[in-house]
CSV table of N, CA and C in Angstrom, one decimal:
chain,number,residue,atom,x,y,z
A,1,UNK,N,60.6,-25.2,-14.4
A,1,UNK,CA,60.5,-26.6,-14.4
A,1,UNK,C,60.4,-27.1,-13.1
A,2,UNK,N,59.3,-28.0,-12.9
A,2,UNK,CA,59.1,-28.8,-11.5
A,2,UNK,C,59.3,-30.4,-11.8
A,3,UNK,N,59.7,-31.0,-10.7
A,3,UNK,CA,59.7,-32.3,-10.8
A,3,UNK,C,58.4,-33.0,-10.0
A,4,UNK,N,57.9,-33.8,-10.4
A,4,UNK,CA,56.8,-34.5,-9.7
A,4,UNK,C,57.1,-36.0,-9.7
A,5,UNK,N,56.7,-36.4,-8.5
A,5,UNK,CA,56.8,-37.8,-8.1
A,5,UNK,C,55.2,-38.4,-8.3
A,6,UNK,N,55.1,-39.5,-9.1
A,6,UNK,CA,53.8,-40.1,-9.3
A,6,UNK,C,54.0,-41.4,-8.7
A,7,UNK,N,52.9,-41.9,-8.0
A,7,UNK,CA,52.9,-43.2,-7.6
A,7,UNK,C,51.5,-43.7,-8.5
A,8,UNK,N,51.9,-44.9,-9.1
A,8,UNK,CA,50.9,-45.4,-9.9
A,8,UNK,C,50.5,-46.9,-9.6
A,9,UNK,N,49.4,-47.4,-9.8
A,9,UNK,CA,49.1,-48.8,-9.9
A,9,UNK,C,48.9,-49.3,-11.3
A,10,UNK,N,49.1,-50.6,-11.6
A,10,UNK,CA,48.6,-51.0,-12.9
A,10,UNK,C,48.6,-52.6,-12.7
A,11,UNK,N,47.7,-53.0,-13.6
A,11,UNK,CA,47.6,-54.4,-14.1
A,11,UNK,C,48.4,-54.7,-15.2
A,12,UNK,N,49.5,-55.4,-15.1
A,12,UNK,CA,50.5,-55.6,-16.1
A,12,UNK,C,50.2,-56.6,-17.2
A,13,UNK,N,49.0,-57.4,-17.0
A,13,UNK,CA,48.7,-58.5,-18.1
A,13,UNK,C,49.0,-58.2,-19.3
A,14,UNK,N,48.5,-57.0,-19.8
A,14,UNK,CA,48.5,-56.7,-21.4
A,14,UNK,C,49.8,-55.8,-21.6
A,15,UNK,N,50.7,-55.9,-20.7
A,15,UNK,CA,51.9,-54.9,-21.0
A,15,UNK,C,53.2,-55.8,-21.1
A,16,UNK,N,54.2,-55.3,-21.9
A,16,UNK,CA,55.5,-55.9,-22.0
A,16,UNK,C,56.5,-55.2,-20.8
A,17,UNK,N,56.0,-55.2,-19.7
A,17,UNK,CA,56.7,-54.4,-18.6
A,17,UNK,C,56.6,-53.1,-18.5
A,18,UNK,N,57.3,-52.4,-17.7
A,18,UNK,CA,57.5,-51.0,-17.5
A,18,UNK,C,58.1,-50.1,-18.6
A,19,UNK,N,59.4,-50.6,-18.9
A,19,UNK,CA,60.3,-49.7,-19.8
A,19,UNK,C,59.9,-49.9,-21.3
A,20,UNK,N,59.9,-48.5,-21.9
A,20,UNK,CA,59.6,-48.6,-23.3
A,20,UNK,C,60.6,-49.5,-24.0
A,21,UNK,N,60.1,-50.3,-25.1
A,21,UNK,CA,60.7,-51.1,-25.6
A,21,UNK,C,60.2,-51.4,-27.1
A,22,UNK,N,60.9,-52.0,-28.1
A,22,UNK,CA,60.3,-51.9,-29.4
A,22,UNK,C,59.4,-53.0,-29.7
A,23,UNK,N,59.5,-54.1,-28.9
A,23,UNK,CA,58.7,-55.5,-29.3
A,23,UNK,C,57.3,-55.3,-28.6
A,24,UNK,N,56.8,-54.3,-27.9
A,24,UNK,CA,55.6,-54.4,-27.5
A,24,UNK,C,55.2,-53.3,-26.6
A,25,UNK,N,53.9,-53.1,-26.4
A,25,UNK,CA,53.3,-51.9,-25.5
A,25,UNK,C,53.8,-52.0,-24.1
A,26,UNK,N,54.1,-50.9,-23.5
A,26,UNK,CA,54.6,-50.9,-22.1
A,26,UNK,C,53.9,-49.9,-21.1
A,27,UNK,N,53.9,-50.1,-19.9
A,27,UNK,CA,53.2,-49.0,-19.1
A,27,UNK,C,54.0,-47.5,-19.3
A,28,UNK,N,55.3,-47.6,-19.2
A,28,UNK,CA,55.9,-46.2,-19.3
A,28,UNK,C,55.5,-45.6,-20.7
A,29,UNK,N,55.3,-46.3,-21.7
A,29,UNK,CA,54.9,-45.8,-23.0
A,29,UNK,C,53.5,-45.2,-22.9
A,30,UNK,N,52.6,-45.8,-22.2
A,30,UNK,CA,51.2,-45.4,-22.3
A,30,UNK,C,51.0,-44.2,-21.2
A,31,UNK,N,51.9,-44.2,-20.1
A,31,UNK,CA,52.0,-43.2,-19.2
A,31,UNK,C,52.6,-42.0,-19.9
A,32,UNK,N,53.4,-42.1,-20.7
A,32,UNK,CA,54.1,-40.9,-21.3
A,32,UNK,C,53.2,-40.4,-22.3
A,33,UNK,N,52.5,-41.2,-23.1
A,33,UNK,CA,51.5,-40.7,-23.8
A,33,UNK,C,50.5,-39.8,-23.3
A,34,UNK,N,49.8,-40.4,-22.1
A,34,UNK,CA,48.8,-39.6,-21.4
A,34,UNK,C,49.4,-38.4,-20.8
A,35,UNK,N,50.7,-38.3,-20.5
A,35,UNK,CA,51.3,-37.0,-19.9
A,35,UNK,C,51.5,-35.9,-21.1
A,36,UNK,N,51.8,-36.5,-22.2
A,36,UNK,CA,51.9,-35.7,-23.5
A,36,UNK,C,50.4,-35.0,-23.8
A,37,UNK,N,49.6,-35.8,-23.6
A,37,UNK,CA,48.0,-35.3,-23.9
A,37,UNK,C,47.6,-34.3,-22.8
A,38,UNK,N,48.2,-34.6,-21.5
A,38,UNK,CA,47.6,-33.5,-20.4
A,38,UNK,C,48.4,-32.4,-20.6
A,39,UNK,N,49.8,-32.4,-20.9
A,39,UNK,CA,50.8,-31.2,-20.6
A,39,UNK,C,50.9,-30.5,-22.0
A,40,UNK,N,50.6,-31.3,-23.0
A,40,UNK,CA,50.7,-30.6,-24.4
A,40,UNK,C,52.2,-30.6,-24.9
A,41,UNK,N,53.1,-31.5,-24.4
A,41,UNK,CA,54.5,-31.6,-24.7
A,41,UNK,C,54.9,-32.8,-24.4
A,42,UNK,N,55.9,-33.5,-25.1
A,42,UNK,CA,56.5,-34.7,-24.9
A,42,UNK,C,57.3,-34.8,-23.6
A,43,UNK,N,56.8,-35.6,-22.6
A,43,UNK,CA,57.6,-35.6,-21.4
A,43,UNK,C,57.8,-37.1,-21.0
A,44,UNK,N,59.1,-37.3,-20.5
A,44,UNK,CA,59.5,-38.7,-20.0
A,44,UNK,C,59.2,-38.8,-18.6
A,45,UNK,N,59.1,-40.1,-18.3
A,45,UNK,CA,58.8,-40.7,-16.8
A,45,UNK,C,59.9,-41.7,-16.6
A,46,UNK,N,60.5,-41.4,-15.5
A,46,UNK,CA,61.7,-42.1,-15.0
A,46,UNK,C,61.1,-43.1,-13.8
A,47,UNK,N,61.1,-44.4,-14.2
A,47,UNK,CA,60.7,-45.3,-13.1
A,47,UNK,C,61.6,-45.7,-12.0
A,48,UNK,N,61.1,-46.2,-10.7
A,48,UNK,CA,61.8,-46.7,-9.6
A,48,UNK,C,62.6,-48.0,-10.1
A,49,UNK,N,62.1,-48.9,-11.0
A,49,UNK,CA,62.8,-49.9,-11.4
A,49,UNK,C,62.1,-50.5,-12.7
A,50,UNK,N,62.4,-51.6,-13.3
A,50,UNK,CA,61.8,-52.2,-14.4
A,50,UNK,C,61.0,-53.3,-13.9
A,51,UNK,N,60.1,-53.6,-14.7
A,51,UNK,CA,59.3,-54.9,-14.3
A,51,UNK,C,59.2,-55.8,-15.5
A,52,UNK,N,59.1,-57.1,-15.4
A,52,UNK,CA,58.9,-58.0,-16.5
A,52,UNK,C,57.4,-57.8,-17.1
A,53,UNK,N,57.4,-58.4,-18.2
A,53,UNK,CA,56.1,-58.5,-19.0
A,53,UNK,C,55.1,-59.3,-18.0
A,54,UNK,N,53.9,-58.7,-17.9
A,54,UNK,CA,52.7,-59.3,-17.1
A,54,UNK,C,52.9,-59.1,-15.8
A,55,UNK,N,54.0,-58.2,-15.2
A,55,UNK,CA,53.9,-58.0,-13.8
A,55,UNK,C,53.1,-56.9,-13.3
A,56,UNK,N,52.3,-57.0,-12.2
A,56,UNK,CA,51.4,-56.0,-11.7
A,56,UNK,C,52.2,-55.0,-10.8
A,57,UNK,N,51.7,-53.9,-10.4
A,57,UNK,CA,52.3,-52.9,-9.4
A,57,UNK,C,51.1,-52.3,-8.7
A,58,UNK,N,51.4,-52.4,-7.3
A,58,UNK,CA,50.3,-51.6,-6.5
A,58,UNK,C,50.8,-50.2,-6.2
A,59,UNK,N,52.1,-50.0,-6.1
A,59,UNK,CA,52.7,-48.6,-5.7
A,59,UNK,C,54.0,-48.5,-6.4
A,60,UNK,N,54.0,-48.2,-7.7
A,60,UNK,CA,55.1,-47.9,-8.7
A,60,UNK,C,55.2,-46.5,-8.6
A,61,UNK,N,56.6,-46.1,-8.3
A,61,UNK,CA,56.9,-44.7,-8.3
A,61,UNK,C,57.7,-44.3,-9.6
A,62,UNK,N,57.4,-43.2,-10.0
A,62,UNK,CA,58.1,-42.6,-11.2
A,62,UNK,C,58.2,-41.1,-10.9
A,63,UNK,N,59.2,-40.4,-11.6
A,63,UNK,CA,59.4,-38.9,-11.6
A,63,UNK,C,59.1,-38.5,-12.9
A,64,UNK,N,58.7,-37.3,-13.0
A,64,UNK,CA,58.5,-36.4,-14.4
A,64,UNK,C,58.8,-35.2,-14.2
A,65,UNK,N,59.4,-34.6,-15.2
A,65,UNK,CA,59.9,-33.2,-15.2
A,65,UNK,C,58.8,-32.3,-16.1
A,66,UNK,N,58.2,-31.2,-15.6
A,66,UNK,CA,57.2,-30.6,-16.5
A,66,UNK,C,57.2,-29.1,-16.0
A,67,UNK,N,56.7,-28.5,-17.2
A,67,UNK,CA,56.4,-27.0,-16.9
A,67,UNK,C,54.9,-26.9,-16.9
A,68,UNK,N,54.4,-26.8,-15.6
A,68,UNK,CA,53.1,-26.7,-15.4
A,68,UNK,C,52.6,-26.1,-13.9
A,69,UNK,N,51.5,-25.6,-13.8
A,69,UNK,CA,51.1,-25.1,-12.5
A,69,UNK,C,49.9,-25.7,-12.1
A,70,UNK,N,49.6,-26.9,-12.4
A,70,UNK,CA,48.3,-27.7,-12.2
A,70,UNK,C,48.7,-28.2,-10.8
A,71,UNK,N,47.7,-28.0,-9.7
A,71,UNK,CA,47.7,-28.6,-8.4
A,71,UNK,C,47.8,-30.0,-8.5
A,72,UNK,N,48.6,-30.7,-7.5
A,72,UNK,CA,48.8,-32.0,-7.5
A,72,UNK,C,47.4,-32.9,-7.6
A,73,UNK,N,46.5,-32.5,-6.9
A,73,UNK,CA,45.2,-33.4,-6.9
A,73,UNK,C,44.4,-33.3,-8.4
A,74,UNK,N,44.6,-32.1,-8.9
A,74,UNK,CA,44.1,-32.0,-10.4
A,74,UNK,C,45.0,-32.8,-11.5
A,75,UNK,N,46.2,-32.8,-11.1
A,75,UNK,CA,47.1,-33.6,-12.0
A,75,UNK,C,46.8,-34.9,-12.0
A,76,UNK,N,46.4,-35.4,-10.8
A,76,UNK,CA,46.0,-37.0,-10.6
A,76,UNK,C,44.8,-37.3,-11.6
A,77,UNK,N,43.9,-36.2,-11.2
A,77,UNK,CA,42.5,-36.5,-12.0
A,77,UNK,C,42.6,-36.2,-13.5
A,78,UNK,N,43.5,-35.3,-13.9
A,78,UNK,CA,43.7,-34.9,-15.4
A,78,UNK,C,44.4,-36.1,-15.9
A,79,UNK,N,45.6,-36.6,-15.3
A,79,UNK,CA,46.2,-37.7,-16.0
A,79,UNK,C,45.5,-38.9,-16.0
A,80,UNK,N,44.7,-39.2,-14.8
A,80,UNK,CA,44.0,-40.4,-14.8
A,80,UNK,C,42.9,-40.5,-16.0
A,81,UNK,N,42.4,-39.4,-16.4
A,81,UNK,CA,41.4,-39.4,-17.5
A,81,UNK,C,42.1,-39.7,-18.8
A,82,UNK,N,43.3,-39.6,-18.8
A,82,UNK,CA,44.1,-39.7,-20.1
A,82,UNK,C,44.6,-41.3,-20.2
A,83,UNK,N,44.3,-42.1,-19.1
A,83,UNK,CA,45.1,-43.5,-19.0
A,83,UNK,C,43.9,-44.5,-19.2
A,84,UNK,N,44.3,-45.7,-19.6
A,84,UNK,CA,43.2,-46.7,-19.8
A,84,UNK,C,42.9,-47.3,-18.3
A,85,UNK,N,41.9,-48.0,-18.2
A,85,UNK,CA,41.4,-48.5,-16.9
A,85,UNK,C,42.3,-49.5,-16.1
A,86,UNK,N,43.5,-49.9,-16.7
A,86,UNK,CA,44.4,-50.7,-16.1
A,86,UNK,C,45.5,-50.1,-15.5
A,87,UNK,N,45.7,-48.7,-15.8
A,87,UNK,CA,46.7,-48.0,-15.1
A,87,UNK,C,45.9,-46.9,-14.3
A,88,UNK,N,46.4,-46.7,-13.0
A,88,UNK,CA,45.7,-45.6,-12.1
A,88,UNK,C,46.8,-44.7,-11.6
A,89,UNK,N,46.4,-43.4,-11.4
A,89,UNK,CA,47.4,-42.5,-10.6
A,89,UNK,C,46.9,-42.5,-9.2
A,90,UNK,N,47.7,-43.0,-8.4
A,90,UNK,CA,47.0,-42.9,-6.9
A,90,UNK,C,47.8,-41.7,-6.0
A,91,UNK,N,48.9,-41.1,-6.4
A,91,UNK,CA,49.4,-40.2,-5.7
A,91,UNK,C,50.4,-39.2,-6.7
A,92,UNK,N,50.5,-38.0,-6.2
A,92,UNK,CA,51.2,-37.1,-6.9
A,92,UNK,C,51.7,-36.0,-6.1
A,93,UNK,N,53.0,-35.7,-6.0
A,93,UNK,CA,53.5,-34.7,-5.2
A,93,UNK,C,54.7,-34.1,-5.9
A,94,UNK,N,55.0,-32.9,-5.6
A,94,UNK,CA,56.2,-32.0,-6.2
A,94,UNK,C,57.2,-32.5,-5.2
A,95,UNK,N,58.4,-32.8,-5.8
A,95,UNK,CA,59.6,-33.1,-5.1
A,95,UNK,C,60.8,-32.2,-5.6
A,96,UNK,N,62.0,-32.5,-4.9
A,96,UNK,CA,63.1,-31.5,-5.1
A,96,UNK,C,63.6,-32.0,-6.6
A,97,UNK,N,64.3,-31.0,-7.1
A,97,UNK,CA,64.6,-31.1,-8.5
A,97,UNK,C,65.7,-32.3,-8.7
A,98,UNK,N,66.4,-32.6,-7.6
A,98,UNK,CA,67.4,-33.7,-7.6
A,98,UNK,C,67.0,-35.0,-7.2
A,99,UNK,N,65.6,-35.1,-6.9
A,99,UNK,CA,65.1,-36.2,-6.5
A,99,UNK,C,64.9,-37.4,-7.8
A,100,UNK,N,65.4,-38.6,-7.4
A,100,UNK,CA,65.3,-39.6,-8.5
A,100,UNK,C,64.6,-40.9,-8.1
A,101,UNK,N,63.5,-41.3,-8.7
A,101,UNK,CA,62.7,-42.3,-8.4
A,101,UNK,C,63.5,-43.8,-8.1
A,102,UNK,N,64.4,-43.9,-8.9
A,102,UNK,CA,65.2,-45.1,-8.6
A,102,UNK,C,66.2,-45.0,-7.7
A,103,UNK,N,67.2,-44.0,-7.6
A,103,UNK,CA,68.1,-44.0,-6.7
A,103,UNK,C,67.8,-43.4,-5.3
A,104,UNK,N,66.6,-42.9,-5.3
A,104,UNK,CA,66.1,-42.5,-3.9
A,104,UNK,C,65.2,-43.5,-3.3
A,105,UNK,N,64.8,-44.5,-4.0
A,105,UNK,CA,63.9,-45.6,-3.4
A,105,UNK,C,64.7,-46.2,-2.2
A,106,UNK,N,63.8,-46.3,-1.2
A,106,UNK,CA,64.2,-46.9,0.1
A,106,UNK,C,64.2,-48.5,0.1
A,107,UNK,N,63.5,-49.1,-0.9
A,107,UNK,CA,63.3,-50.4,-0.9
A,107,UNK,C,62.2,-51.0,-1.8
A,108,UNK,N,62.0,-52.2,-2.0
A,108,UNK,CA,61.1,-52.7,-2.9
A,108,UNK,C,60.4,-53.9,-2.2
A,109,UNK,N,59.2,-54.1,-2.6
A,109,UNK,CA,58.5,-55.4,-2.1
A,109,UNK,C,58.0,-56.2,-3.2
A,110,UNK,N,58.2,-57.4,-3.2
A,110,UNK,CA,57.7,-58.3,-4.2
A,110,UNK,C,56.7,-59.2,-3.6
A,111,UNK,N,55.6,-59.4,-4.0
A,111,UNK,CA,54.6,-60.4,-3.6
A,111,UNK,C,54.3,-61.4,-4.7
A,112,UNK,N,54.3,-62.7,-4.5
A,112,UNK,CA,54.1,-63.6,-5.5
A,112,UNK,C,52.7,-64.5,-4.9
A,113,UNK,N,51.8,-64.6,-5.6
A,113,UNK,CA,50.6,-65.1,-5.2
A,113,UNK,C,50.4,-66.4,-5.8
A,114,UNK,N,50.2,-67.3,-5.1
A,114,UNK,CA,49.8,-68.7,-5.6
A,114,UNK,C,48.5,-69.2,-5.2
A,115,UNK,N,47.8,-69.6,-6.0
A,115,UNK,CA,46.4,-70.3,-5.8
A,115,UNK,C,46.6,-71.8,-5.9
A,116,UNK,N,46.8,-72.3,-4.4
A,116,UNK,CA,47.0,-73.8,-4.5
A,116,UNK,C,45.6,-74.6,-4.6
A,117,UNK,N,45.2,-75.0,-5.9
A,117,UNK,CA,44.0,-75.5,-6.1
A,117,UNK,C,44.2,-76.4,-7.4
A,118,UNK,N,43.4,-77.4,-7.5
A,118,UNK,CA,43.2,-78.1,-8.8
A,118,UNK,C,42.3,-77.3,-9.8
A,119,UNK,N,41.5,-76.4,-9.2
A,119,UNK,CA,40.3,-75.8,-9.9
A,119,UNK,C,40.7,-74.3,-10.4
A,120,UNK,N,40.6,-74.2,-11.5
A,120,UNK,CA,40.8,-72.6,-11.9
A,120,UNK,C,39.7,-71.8,-11.2
A,121,UNK,N,40.2,-70.4,-10.9
A,121,UNK,CA,39.2,-69.4,-10.5
A,121,UNK,C,39.3,-68.3,-11.6
A,122,UNK,N,38.4,-68.1,-12.3
A,122,UNK,CA,38.5,-67.0,-13.4
A,122,UNK,C,38.8,-65.7,-12.9
A,123,UNK,N,38.3,-65.4,-11.7
A,123,UNK,CA,38.5,-64.1,-10.9
A,123,UNK,C,40.1,-63.8,-10.4
A,124,UNK,N,40.7,-65.0,-10.3
A,124,UNK,CA,42.1,-64.9,-9.9
A,124,UNK,C,43.2,-65.2,-10.9
A,125,UNK,N,42.6,-65.8,-12.0
A,125,UNK,CA,43.7,-66.4,-13.0
A,125,UNK,C,44.7,-65.2,-13.4
A,126,UNK,N,44.2,-64.1,-13.5
A,126,UNK,CA,45.4,-62.9,-13.8
A,126,UNK,C,46.4,-62.6,-12.9
A,127,UNK,N,46.0,-63.2,-11.6
A,127,UNK,CA,47.0,-62.4,-10.5
A,127,UNK,C,47.5,-63.4,-9.7
A,128,UNK,N,47.2,-64.8,-9.9
A,128,UNK,CA,47.7,-65.8,-9.2
A,128,UNK,C,48.5,-66.9,-10.0
A,129,UNK,N,49.6,-67.7,-9.7
A,129,UNK,CA,50.0,-68.7,-10.3
A,129,UNK,C,49.3,-69.8,-9.5
A,130,UNK,N,48.7,-70.6,-10.4
A,130,UNK,CA,47.9,-71.8,-9.8
A,130,UNK,C,48.9,-73.0,-9.9
A,131,UNK,N,49.0,-73.6,-8.7
A,131,UNK,CA,49.9,-75.0,-8.6
A,131,UNK,C,48.8,-75.8,-8.0
A,132,UNK,N,48.6,-77.1,-8.6
A,132,UNK,CA,47.7,-78.1,-8.1
A,132,UNK,C,48.3,-78.9,-6.9
A,133,UNK,N,49.4,-79.3,-6.9
A,133,UNK,CA,50.0,-80.2,-5.9
A,133,UNK,C,50.2,-79.4,-4.5
A,134,UNK,N,50.0,-80.1,-3.5
A,134,UNK,CA,50.2,-79.6,-2.1
A,134,UNK,C,51.5,-79.0,-2.0
A,135,UNK,N,51.7,-77.8,-1.3
A,135,UNK,CA,53.0,-77.1,-1.1
A,135,UNK,C,53.6,-77.5,0.3
A,136,UNK,N,54.7,-77.6,0.4
A,136,UNK,CA,55.5,-77.7,1.7
A,136,UNK,C,55.9,-76.4,2.1
A,137,UNK,N,54.9,-75.8,3.0
A,137,UNK,CA,55.4,-74.2,3.4
A,137,UNK,C,56.4,-74.2,4.4
A,138,UNK,N,56.7,-75.3,5.2
A,138,UNK,CA,58.0,-75.3,6.0
A,138,UNK,C,59.2,-75.3,5.2
A,139,UNK,N,59.3,-76.2,4.1
A,139,UNK,CA,60.6,-76.4,3.4
A,139,UNK,C,60.5,-75.1,2.5
A,140,UNK,N,59.5,-74.5,2.1
A,140,UNK,CA,59.7,-73.1,1.4
A,140,UNK,C,60.2,-72.1,2.2
A,141,UNK,N,59.8,-72.1,3.5
A,141,UNK,CA,60.3,-70.9,4.4
A,141,UNK,C,61.8,-71.3,4.8
A,142,UNK,N,62.1,-72.5,4.8
A,142,UNK,CA,63.5,-72.8,5.1
A,142,UNK,C,64.4,-72.3,4.0
A,143,UNK,N,64.0,-72.5,2.8
A,143,UNK,CA,64.6,-71.7,1.6
A,143,UNK,C,64.7,-70.3,1.7
A,144,UNK,N,63.6,-69.8,2.0
A,144,UNK,CA,63.5,-68.4,2.1
A,144,UNK,C,64.3,-67.7,3.2
A,145,UNK,N,64.7,-68.4,4.2
A,145,UNK,CA,65.6,-67.9,5.2
A,145,UNK,C,67.0,-67.8,4.8
A,146,UNK,N,67.4,-68.6,3.7
A,146,UNK,CA,68.7,-68.5,3.1
A,146,UNK,C,69.0,-67.2,2.1
A,147,UNK,N,67.8,-66.8,1.6
A,147,UNK,CA,67.8,-65.6,0.9
A,147,UNK,C,68.0,-64.2,1.5
A,148,UNK,N,67.4,-64.1,2.9
A,148,UNK,CA,67.7,-63.1,3.7
A,148,UNK,C,69.2,-62.7,3.9
A,149,UNK,N,69.5,-61.5,3.8
A,149,UNK,CA,70.9,-61.0,4.0
A,149,UNK,C,71.2,-60.3,2.6
A,150,UNK,N,72.6,-60.2,2.6
A,150,UNK,CA,73.3,-59.4,1.6
A,150,UNK,C,73.9,-60.5,0.6
A,151,UNK,N,73.7,-60.3,-0.6
A,151,UNK,CA,74.0,-61.4,-1.6
A,151,UNK,C,74.3,-60.7,-3.0
A,152,UNK,N,75.3,-61.2,-3.7
A,152,UNK,CA,75.6,-60.8,-5.1
A,152,UNK,C,74.6,-61.4,-6.1
A,153,UNK,N,74.0,-60.8,-6.7
A,153,UNK,CA,72.9,-61.4,-7.7
A,153,UNK,C,73.5,-61.3,-9.1
A,154,UNK,N,74.7,-61.2,-9.4
A,154,UNK,CA,75.4,-61.1,-10.6
A,154,UNK,C,74.7,-62.2,-11.6
A,155,UNK,N,74.7,-63.4,-11.1
A,155,UNK,CA,74.3,-64.6,-12.0
A,155,UNK,C,72.9,-64.3,-12.5
A,156,UNK,N,72.0,-63.7,-11.8
A,156,UNK,CA,70.7,-63.3,-12.3
A,156,UNK,C,70.4,-62.1,-13.1
A,157,UNK,N,71.7,-61.3,-13.5
A,157,UNK,CA,71.6,-60.2,-14.0
A,157,UNK,C,71.7,-60.4,-15.6
A,158,UNK,N,71.1,-59.5,-16.3
A,158,UNK,CA,71.3,-59.7,-17.9
A,158,UNK,C,72.5,-59.3,-18.3
A,159,UNK,N,73.1,-59.8,-19.5
A,159,UNK,CA,74.4,-59.5,-19.9
A,159,UNK,C,74.4,-58.1,-20.5
A,160,UNK,N,73.4,-57.3,-20.8
A,160,UNK,CA,73.2,-56.0,-21.1
A,160,UNK,C,72.8,-55.1,-20.0
A,161,UNK,N,73.2,-55.4,-18.9
A,161,UNK,CA,72.7,-54.7,-17.7
A,161,UNK,C,73.4,-53.3,-17.5
A,162,UNK,N,72.8,-52.3,-17.0
A,162,UNK,CA,73.4,-51.1,-17.0
A,162,UNK,C,73.9,-50.5,-15.6
A,163,UNK,N,73.8,-51.5,-14.7
A,163,UNK,CA,74.4,-51.3,-13.4
A,163,UNK,C,75.6,-52.2,-13.1
A,164,UNK,N,76.6,-51.4,-12.2
A,164,UNK,CA,77.7,-52.2,-12.0
A,164,UNK,C,77.6,-53.1,-10.8
A,165,UNK,N,76.9,-52.5,-9.7
A,165,UNK,CA,76.7,-53.2,-8.5
A,165,UNK,C,75.5,-54.0,-8.4
A,166,UNK,N,75.8,-55.4,-8.3
A,166,UNK,CA,74.7,-56.5,-8.4
A,166,UNK,C,74.4,-57.1,-7.0
A,167,UNK,N,75.1,-56.4,-5.9
A,167,UNK,CA,74.9,-56.7,-4.5
A,167,UNK,C,73.6,-56.0,-4.0
A,168,UNK,N,72.8,-56.9,-3.5
A,168,UNK,CA,71.5,-56.4,-2.9
A,168,UNK,C,71.2,-56.9,-1.4
A,169,UNK,N,70.5,-56.4,-0.6
A,169,UNK,CA,70.2,-56.9,0.7
A,169,UNK,C,68.7,-57.3,0.7
A,170,UNK,N,68.4,-58.4,1.0
A,170,UNK,CA,67.1,-58.8,1.3
A,170,UNK,C,66.7,-58.9,2.6
A,171,UNK,N,65.8,-58.0,3.0
A,171,UNK,CA,65.3,-57.8,4.4
A,171,UNK,C,64.6,-58.9,4.9
A,172,UNK,N,63.7,-59.3,4.1
A,172,UNK,CA,62.7,-60.6,4.6
A,172,UNK,C,62.2,-61.3,3.4
A,173,UNK,N,61.9,-62.4,3.6
A,173,UNK,CA,61.6,-63.4,2.7
A,173,UNK,C,60.8,-64.5,3.4
A,174,UNK,N,59.4,-64.7,3.0
A,174,UNK,CA,58.6,-65.7,3.8
A,174,UNK,C,57.6,-66.1,2.9
A,175,UNK,N,56.9,-67.3,3.3
A,175,UNK,CA,55.7,-67.8,2.7
A,175,UNK,C,54.7,-68.0,3.7
A,176,UNK,N,53.5,-67.5,3.3
A,176,UNK,CA,52.3,-67.8,4.3
A,176,UNK,C,51.3,-68.5,3.5
A,177,UNK,N,50.3,-69.2,4.2
A,177,UNK,CA,49.3,-69.7,3.6
A,177,UNK,C,47.9,-69.1,3.9
């Protein structure tokens, strides 16, 4: 049995987030189905985090345990062929059996794109939040400065959370135009 670290990118518009759930199709569900087709056996994928419905990812990492001798580059091509066009495998590497995509993650970067325009752009509509009124970038950055540092995000966690520690360190937060 070997453990493989997959890095994927996906357009989350049509998905109910990463993690399998009963109320809708998820990225994890589709990826695991593709893995099953490729490997011929049911295989789980453990992600680096969860994402909300409609969230996109450029470099989402997950690990998979499997019995195969497929070289990493062939694994990428084979799994990519089993996935829809809105999910792409961009990297694959064999890692130590004790590697964990979530617990070994060094950090996460979140990017929120705003289209500051009164006019819709059909090519950006799926990827930008459109705000018509003028934005005060200086005031937004003043707020961002207060987020940087170590904070307890307990108030933002769900009642059904599985983690005990809700303290996180925000290394940077800023707005650019």
